[in-house]
Amino acid sequence: MEYFSRLIKRSTTNSDFNFHPKCEKLKITHLLFADDLMLFSRGDLPSIRILMECLQEFRDVSGLAVNTAKSNIFTAGIQNDTLDEVLAMTEFARGHMPVRYLGIPLAAQRLSVTDYSPLVDQIAGCICKWTAKSLSFAGRLELIRSVLQGVECFWLQVFPLPMAVIEKIHRLCRAFLWNSKRAPVAWVDICHPKEEGGLGVRHIQSWNVALLARVLWNIHCKADTLWAKWVNEVYLRGASLWDWQPKKDDSPLLRRLAEIRDRIITDFGSTEAAIRQMTEWTDRKGLVTSIAYEYFRPKLPKQPWKASIWKAFIPQILIHSLAWTTGEWFGITRMSTLLSAVKWLKKGKTGSSVQNKARHLALACTVYSLWRHRNEIIFEGKAPNPDGLVISIKITVYRLILTLFPQGL
């Protein structure tokens, strides 16, 4: 496609070609990603004819032709007679906004809640696949933090999400996390770091603002990206970003960026202080969104019980005594820790014998029982009881073996 780009660039030197009014300063004629191509020009017949001739020449040279059934032409401010001639010349169907490009909707006005359906449907689709699986609470939480919030990130750095869309996402994630329509804890309460009593889930509104703040900083720095250059040329027109005021007909994204800018200026007292603060959020690659998020997110006092909840505290005497006792019971001669037991099981021969399965069941029961006994020690003040714990594990394993393999004993 490099040849096509050179072909377009050469053809636009023709005096009959007129750039699109919003693309003339940067001489933008096309955007190309993989097999998706967007062409821009003024809506006059000579300009469109030149673009069609480029497509024809590219087809003759490469053998790659435009699929007219999958192509559309979008126009604005063209007389009906001229529009009919354009449609006849291109053989493209007339398209209507919004249209999806690279997975996100493009529109000439503010997007409605319905236009965000692809995002909501994608999240709902992921949850639907996972719901059929047996996942623990920790597993569901990790999927929300790593996968679902990764899906959101692509949209959040492009659009200011409406609250109605955010609420839909919250409902989906909340029902998935708690495996119920009724949640014992409000979603806003778990969107805090663990040291503040939350579960480490990102606050969507604040994450949206942090990602848009990076866009704001790129415009301020006149980053070497086409979009940042275009905003500086078409909207700012040489003016400072910090003095520019959006118009009513400007895009919702630009108006939202202006609101974020004004918030930062208000918080720090002046434009100079705001720029200094945002500079502290940057590294050599640009604004670090995780640092910006820490500034924008709602905060709570740190909880003193965080270390007790999230650190795996188990008394060493309990570990040593339990490991020694269960090691003899499993038939593991050199087991001083649970890690050594896991390594032993991996090295051991696999098989379907009752003895092999009993060993694996015993180790699983040991880990679970340790966790439960650890909570009893921390929160209920009980004393470590390795002997009683081993007896409890043995009884549980015997019951499981008798239930699963009644003929194997």
Coordinates of C-alpha atoms in Angstrom, one line a residue:
M1 CA 0.0 0.0 0.0
E2 CA 3.0 2.3 0.1
Y3 CA 2.7 2.6 -3.7
F4 CA -0.9 3.7 -3.3
S5 CA 0.2 6.4 -0.8
R6 CA 2.8 7.7 -3.2
L7 CA 0.2 7.6 -6.0
I8 CA -2.3 9.7 -4.0
K9 CA 0.4 12.2 -3.1
R10 CA 1.4 12.6 -6.7
S11 CA -2.1 13.0 -7.9
T12 CA -3.0 15.7 -5.4
T13 CA -0.5 18.1 -7.0
N14 CA -3.0 18.3 -9.8
S15 CA -4.5 21.8 -9.8
D16 CA -8.0 20.4 -10.2
F17 CA -7.8 18.6 -6.8
N18 CA -9.2 20.3 -3.8
F19 CA -8.5 19.1 -0.3
H20 CA -11.2 18.6 2.3
P21 CA -11.6 21.9 4.2
K22 CA -10.6 20.3 7.5
C23 CA -7.6 18.5 5.9
E24 CA -6.1 21.2 3.7
K25 CA -3.6 22.6 6.2
L26 CA -2.0 19.2 6.8
K27 CA -2.7 18.0 3.3
I28 CA -4.5 14.9 4.5
T29 CA -5.9 12.8 1.7
H30 CA -6.2 9.3 3.2
L31 CA -6.0 7.1 6.2
L32 CA -4.9 3.5 5.8
F33 CA -4.9 0.6 8.3
A34 CA -4.5 -2.9 6.9
D35 CA -7.3 -3.2 4.3
D36 CA -9.4 -0.3 5.7
L37 CA -9.0 2.8 3.6
M38 CA -10.5 6.3 4.0
L39 CA -10.2 9.0 1.3
F40 CA -10.8 12.7 1.9
S41 CA -11.4 15.5 -0.6
R42 CA -13.7 18.4 -1.2
G43 CA -17.1 17.3 -2.5
D44 CA -16.6 18.4 -6.1
L45 CA -16.5 16.3 -9.2
P46 CA -12.9 17.0 -10.3
S47 CA -11.4 16.1 -6.9
I48 CA -13.5 12.9 -6.6
R49 CA -12.6 11.9 -10.2
I50 CA -8.9 12.2 -9.4
L51 CA -9.3 9.9 -6.4
M52 CA -11.2 7.3 -8.5
E53 CA -8.5 7.4 -11.1
C54 CA -5.9 6.7 -8.4
L55 CA -7.9 3.6 -7.3
Q56 CA -8.2 2.5 -11.0
E57 CA -4.5 2.8 -11.6
F58 CA -3.7 1.0 -8.4
R59 CA -6.0 -1.8 -9.5
D60 CA -4.3 -2.1 -12.9
V61 CA -0.9 -2.3 -11.3
S62 CA -1.5 -4.5 -8.3
G63 CA -4.6 -6.4 -9.2
L64 CA -6.3 -5.3 -6.0
A65 CA -9.7 -3.8 -6.6
V66 CA -12.1 -1.9 -4.4
N67 CA -15.1 -3.9 -3.2
T68 CA -18.0 -1.5 -4.1
A69 CA -20.5 -3.6 -2.1
K70 CA -18.5 -2.9 1.1
S71 CA -17.6 0.7 0.3
N72 CA -19.6 3.9 1.2
I73 CA -19.3 7.6 0.4
F74 CA -20.1 10.1 3.1
T75 CA -21.0 13.7 2.1
A76 CA -22.1 17.0 3.7
G77 CA -23.2 20.2 2.1
I78 CA -23.4 18.9 -1.5
Q79 CA -26.3 19.8 -3.8
N80 CA -28.5 16.9 -4.7
D81 CA -27.6 17.1 -8.5
T82 CA -23.9 17.0 -7.7
L83 CA -24.5 14.2 -5.2
D84 CA -26.3 12.0 -7.8
E85 CA -23.3 12.5 -10.2
V86 CA -20.8 11.6 -7.5
L87 CA -22.7 8.4 -6.6
A88 CA -22.9 7.4 -10.3
M89 CA -19.2 8.1 -10.8
T90 CA -18.0 6.1 -7.7
E91 CA -20.7 3.4 -7.8
F92 CA -20.5 3.5 -4.0
A93 CA -23.6 3.5 -1.8
R94 CA -24.2 6.6 0.3
G95 CA -23.2 6.0 3.9
H96 CA -24.8 7.5 7.0
M97 CA -23.2 8.3 10.4
P98 CA -22.4 6.8 12.7
V99 CA -20.1 4.2 11.1
R100 CA -17.7 1.8 12.7
Y101 CA -14.0 2.2 11.9
L102 CA -11.4 0.0 13.7
G103 CA -14.0 -1.1 16.1
I104 CA -15.2 2.3 17.3
P105 CA -18.1 4.5 16.0
L106 CA -17.4 7.6 14.0
A107 CA -20.2 10.2 14.1
A108 CA -20.8 13.8 13.1
Q109 CA -22.4 14.6 16.4
R110 CA -22.5 13.4 20.0
L111 CA -22.8 9.7 20.3
S112 CA -26.0 8.3 21.8
V113 CA -26.0 5.6 24.5
T114 CA -27.0 3.1 21.8
D115 CA -23.9 3.9 19.8
Y116 CA -21.8 2.4 22.7
S117 CA -23.6 -0.9 22.3
P118 CA -20.5 -2.6 20.8
L119 CA -18.6 -2.0 23.9
V120 CA -21.3 -3.1 26.3
D121 CA -22.0 -6.2 24.1
Q122 CA -18.3 -7.1 24.0
I123 CA -18.2 -7.1 27.8
A124 CA -21.4 -9.0 28.1
G125 CA -20.1 -11.6 25.6
C126 CA -17.0 -12.2 27.7
I127 CA -19.0 -12.5 30.9
C128 CA -21.4 -14.9 29.2
K129 CA -18.5 -17.2 28.2
W130 CA -17.0 -17.1 31.7
T131 CA -20.3 -17.6 33.6
A132 CA -20.5 -21.2 32.3
K133 CA -17.2 -22.0 34.0
S134 CA -16.6 -22.7 37.7
L135 CA -14.7 -19.7 38.8
S136 CA -13.8 -18.6 42.3
F137 CA -14.4 -15.1 43.5
A138 CA -10.7 -14.3 43.1
G139 CA -10.8 -15.6 39.6
R140 CA -13.8 -13.5 38.6
L141 CA -12.2 -10.4 40.2
E142 CA -9.0 -10.9 38.3
L143 CA -10.9 -11.3 35.0
I144 CA -12.6 -8.0 35.7
R145 CA -9.4 -6.2 36.5
S146 CA -7.3 -7.6 33.7
V147 CA -9.6 -8.5 30.8
L148 CA -12.8 -6.4 31.0
Q149 CA -11.0 -3.2 32.1
G150 CA -8.6 -3.8 29.3
V151 CA -11.5 -3.9 26.8
E152 CA -12.8 -0.6 28.2
C153 CA -9.4 1.1 27.9
F154 CA -9.6 1.1 24.1
W155 CA -12.8 3.2 24.3
L156 CA -11.9 5.3 27.3
Q157 CA -8.9 6.8 25.6
V158 CA -11.0 7.9 22.6
F159 CA -14.4 8.9 24.1
P160 CA -15.7 10.5 27.2
L161 CA -18.1 7.8 28.3
P162 CA -21.6 8.9 29.4
M163 CA -22.7 7.9 32.8
A164 CA -25.5 5.8 31.4
V165 CA -23.0 3.6 29.6
I166 CA -20.8 3.4 32.7
E167 CA -23.7 2.3 34.8
K168 CA -24.5 -0.5 32.3
I169 CA -20.9 -1.7 32.6
H170 CA -21.1 -1.5 36.3
R171 CA -24.2 -3.7 36.4
L172 CA -22.6 -6.3 34.2
C173 CA -19.4 -6.5 36.2
R174 CA -21.2 -6.3 39.6
A175 CA -23.5 -9.3 38.7
F176 CA -20.5 -11.3 37.4
L177 CA -18.3 -10.6 40.4
W178 CA -20.9 -11.4 43.1
N179 CA -22.5 -14.1 41.0
S180 CA -25.8 -12.5 41.9
K181 CA -28.0 -9.5 41.0
R182 CA -27.7 -8.3 44.6
A183 CA -24.3 -7.1 45.7
P184 CA -23.3 -7.1 49.4
V185 CA -20.9 -4.2 48.7
A186 CA -21.5 -1.1 46.6
W187 CA -19.4 -1.0 43.4
V188 CA -18.0 2.4 44.2
D189 CA -16.6 0.9 47.5
I190 CA -14.6 -1.8 45.8
C191 CA -13.1 0.7 43.2
H192 CA -10.4 1.6 45.7
P193 CA -6.9 0.1 46.3
K194 CA -6.7 -2.7 48.8
E195 CA -5.1 -0.5 51.4
E196 CA -8.2 1.8 51.3
G197 CA -10.6 -1.1 51.8
G198 CA -11.3 -1.8 48.1
L199 CA -10.5 -4.7 45.8
G200 CA -8.2 -2.8 43.4
V201 CA -10.8 -2.4 40.6
R202 CA -10.3 0.8 38.6
H203 CA -12.8 3.6 38.9
I204 CA -14.0 3.9 35.3
Q205 CA -14.8 7.7 35.4
S206 CA -11.4 8.5 36.9
W207 CA -9.6 6.1 34.5
N208 CA -11.4 7.8 31.6
V209 CA -10.3 11.2 32.8
A210 CA -6.7 10.0 33.2
L211 CA -6.6 8.6 29.7
L212 CA -8.1 11.8 28.2
A213 CA -5.5 13.8 30.2
R214 CA -2.8 12.0 28.3
V215 CA -4.5 13.1 25.1
L216 CA -4.6 16.7 26.5
W217 CA -0.9 16.5 27.2
N218 CA -0.1 15.2 23.7
I219 CA -1.9 18.3 22.3
H220 CA 0.0 20.6 24.6
C221 CA 3.4 19.0 23.7
K222 CA 2.4 19.0 20.0
A223 CA 3.2 15.3 19.9
D224 CA 4.3 13.7 16.7
T225 CA 1.0 12.2 16.0
L226 CA -1.4 13.0 13.2
W227 CA -4.3 13.7 15.5
A228 CA -2.4 16.0 17.8
K229 CA -1.1 17.9 14.8
W230 CA -4.6 18.2 13.3
V231 CA -6.1 19.6 16.5
N232 CA -3.3 22.2 16.8
E233 CA -3.7 23.2 13.2
V234 CA -7.5 23.1 12.7
Y235 CA -8.8 24.0 16.2
L236 CA -6.1 25.8 18.1
R237 CA -4.7 27.6 15.0
G238 CA -1.5 28.6 16.8
A239 CA -3.2 29.5 20.0
S240 CA -2.1 28.1 23.4
L241 CA -4.1 25.1 24.5
W242 CA -4.4 26.7 27.9
D243 CA -6.1 29.8 26.5
W244 CA -8.3 28.2 23.9
Q245 CA -12.0 28.0 24.5
P246 CA -14.2 25.5 22.7
K247 CA -17.2 26.5 20.6
K248 CA -20.7 25.0 20.9
D249 CA -20.3 23.1 17.7
D250 CA -16.9 21.5 18.6
S251 CA -16.8 17.8 19.2
P252 CA -17.8 16.5 22.7
L253 CA -14.2 15.1 23.0
L254 CA -12.6 18.5 22.6
R255 CA -15.1 20.1 25.0
R256 CA -14.4 17.3 27.6
L257 CA -10.7 17.9 27.2
A258 CA -11.3 21.6 27.9
E259 CA -13.2 20.7 31.1
I260 CA -10.3 18.5 32.3
R261 CA -7.9 21.3 31.6
D262 CA -10.0 23.8 33.5
R263 CA -10.3 21.4 36.4
I264 CA -6.5 21.0 36.7
I265 CA -6.0 24.7 36.5
T266 CA -8.6 25.3 39.2
D267 CA -7.1 22.6 41.5
F268 CA -3.5 24.0 41.2
G269 CA -4.4 27.7 41.1
S270 CA -2.8 28.7 37.8
T271 CA -1.9 27.6 34.3
E272 CA 1.8 27.5 35.2
A273 CA 1.2 25.4 38.2
A274 CA -1.0 23.0 36.2
I275 CA 1.6 22.6 33.6
R276 CA 4.3 21.9 36.2
Q277 CA 2.1 19.3 37.9
M278 CA 1.3 17.5 34.6
T279 CA 5.0 17.6 33.9
E280 CA 5.6 15.6 37.1
W281 CA 3.1 12.9 35.7
T282 CA 5.3 12.3 32.7
D283 CA 8.3 10.2 31.7
R284 CA 10.3 10.1 28.5
K285 CA 7.4 8.4 26.7
G286 CA 4.8 10.9 27.7
L287 CA 2.2 11.3 30.4
V288 CA 1.9 8.2 32.7
T289 CA -1.8 7.5 33.0
S290 CA -1.3 5.4 36.2
I291 CA 0.1 8.5 37.9
A292 CA -2.7 10.7 36.6
Y293 CA -5.2 8.2 37.7
E294 CA -3.9 8.4 41.3
Y295 CA -4.6 12.1 41.2
F296 CA -8.1 11.9 39.7
R297 CA -9.5 8.9 41.5
P298 CA -11.6 9.3 44.7
K299 CA -9.6 8.5 47.8
L300 CA -10.3 7.0 51.3
P301 CA -8.2 6.8 54.4
K302 CA -5.8 3.8 54.5
Q303 CA -7.2 0.9 56.5
P304 CA -5.0 -0.5 59.3
W305 CA -6.2 -4.0 58.7
K306 CA -5.0 -4.2 55.1
A307 CA -1.8 -6.2 56.0
S308 CA -3.7 -8.7 58.0
I309 CA -6.2 -9.3 55.2
W310 CA -4.0 -9.5 52.1
K311 CA -0.8 -10.9 53.5
A312 CA -0.6 -14.7 53.8
F313 CA 0.2 -14.8 57.5
I314 CA 0.4 -18.3 58.9
P315 CA 2.4 -19.1 62.0
Q316 CA 5.6 -20.9 61.2
I317 CA 5.1 -23.4 63.9
L318 CA 1.8 -24.4 62.3
I319 CA 3.5 -24.8 58.9
H320 CA 6.4 -26.9 60.2
S321 CA 4.3 -29.2 62.4
L322 CA 1.6 -29.7 59.7
A323 CA 4.2 -30.3 56.9
W324 CA 6.0 -32.9 59.0
T325 CA 2.8 -34.8 60.0
T326 CA 1.2 -34.7 56.6
G327 CA 4.5 -35.5 54.9
E328 CA 4.6 -38.8 56.7
W329 CA 1.0 -39.5 55.9
F330 CA 1.4 -38.7 52.2
G331 CA 4.5 -40.9 52.0
I332 CA 6.7 -37.9 51.2
T333 CA 9.9 -38.5 53.0
R334 CA 11.5 -35.0 52.4
M335 CA 8.7 -32.5 52.8
S336 CA 9.4 -29.5 55.0
T337 CA 7.1 -27.0 53.2
L338 CA 4.0 -27.1 51.0
L339 CA 6.2 -26.0 48.1
S340 CA 8.3 -29.1 48.4
A341 CA 5.1 -31.1 48.5
V342 CA 3.9 -29.6 45.2
K343 CA 7.3 -30.2 43.6
W344 CA 7.1 -33.8 44.8
L345 CA 3.7 -34.3 43.3
K346 CA 4.9 -32.9 39.9
K347 CA 7.9 -35.2 39.8
G348 CA 5.8 -38.2 40.9
K349 CA 4.4 -40.6 38.4
T350 CA 1.0 -39.8 37.2
G351 CA -1.6 -42.5 37.4
S352 CA -5.2 -43.3 38.1
S353 CA -4.6 -45.3 41.2
V354 CA -6.6 -44.4 44.3
Q355 CA -3.3 -43.8 46.2
N356 CA -2.1 -41.2 43.7
K357 CA -5.5 -39.4 43.7
A358 CA -5.6 -39.5 47.4
R359 CA -2.3 -37.7 47.7
H360 CA -3.5 -35.0 45.4
L361 CA -6.8 -34.7 47.3
A362 CA -4.9 -34.5 50.5
L363 CA -2.7 -31.7 49.3
A364 CA -5.7 -29.7 48.1
C365 CA -7.4 -30.2 51.4
T366 CA -4.3 -29.2 53.3
V367 CA -4.0 -25.9 51.4
Y368 CA -7.7 -25.1 51.9
S369 CA -7.6 -26.1 55.6
L370 CA -4.5 -24.0 56.2
W371 CA -6.2 -21.0 54.7
R372 CA -9.3 -21.5 56.9
H373 CA -7.3 -22.2 60.0
R374 CA -5.2 -19.1 59.3
N375 CA -8.3 -17.0 59.3
E376 CA -9.5 -18.5 62.6
I377 CA -6.1 -17.7 64.2
I378 CA -6.1 -14.1 63.0
F379 CA -9.8 -13.1 63.3
E380 CA -11.1 -15.4 66.0
G381 CA -8.0 -15.6 68.2
K382 CA -7.7 -19.4 68.2
A383 CA -4.4 -21.1 69.0
P384 CA -2.6 -23.0 66.3
N385 CA -3.6 -26.7 66.4
P386 CA -1.6 -28.8 63.9
D387 CA -2.7 -32.2 65.3
G388 CA -6.4 -31.3 65.1
L389 CA -5.9 -29.8 61.7
V390 CA -4.3 -33.0 60.4
I391 CA -7.2 -35.1 61.8
S392 CA -9.7 -32.8 60.1
I393 CA -7.8 -33.2 56.8
K394 CA -7.7 -37.0 57.0
I395 CA -11.4 -37.2 57.7
T396 CA -12.2 -34.9 54.8
V397 CA -10.0 -36.9 52.4
Y398 CA -11.4 -40.3 53.6
R399 CA -14.9 -39.0 52.9
L400 CA -14.0 -37.8 49.4
I401 CA -12.2 -41.1 48.5
L402 CA -15.2 -43.2 49.7
T403 CA -17.6 -41.0 47.7
L404 CA -15.6 -40.8 44.5
F405 CA -14.1 -44.4 44.5
P406 CA -16.4 -46.7 46.5
Q407 CA -15.0 -49.7 44.7
G408 CA -11.4 -48.7 45.0
L409 CA -10.7 -49.3 48.6

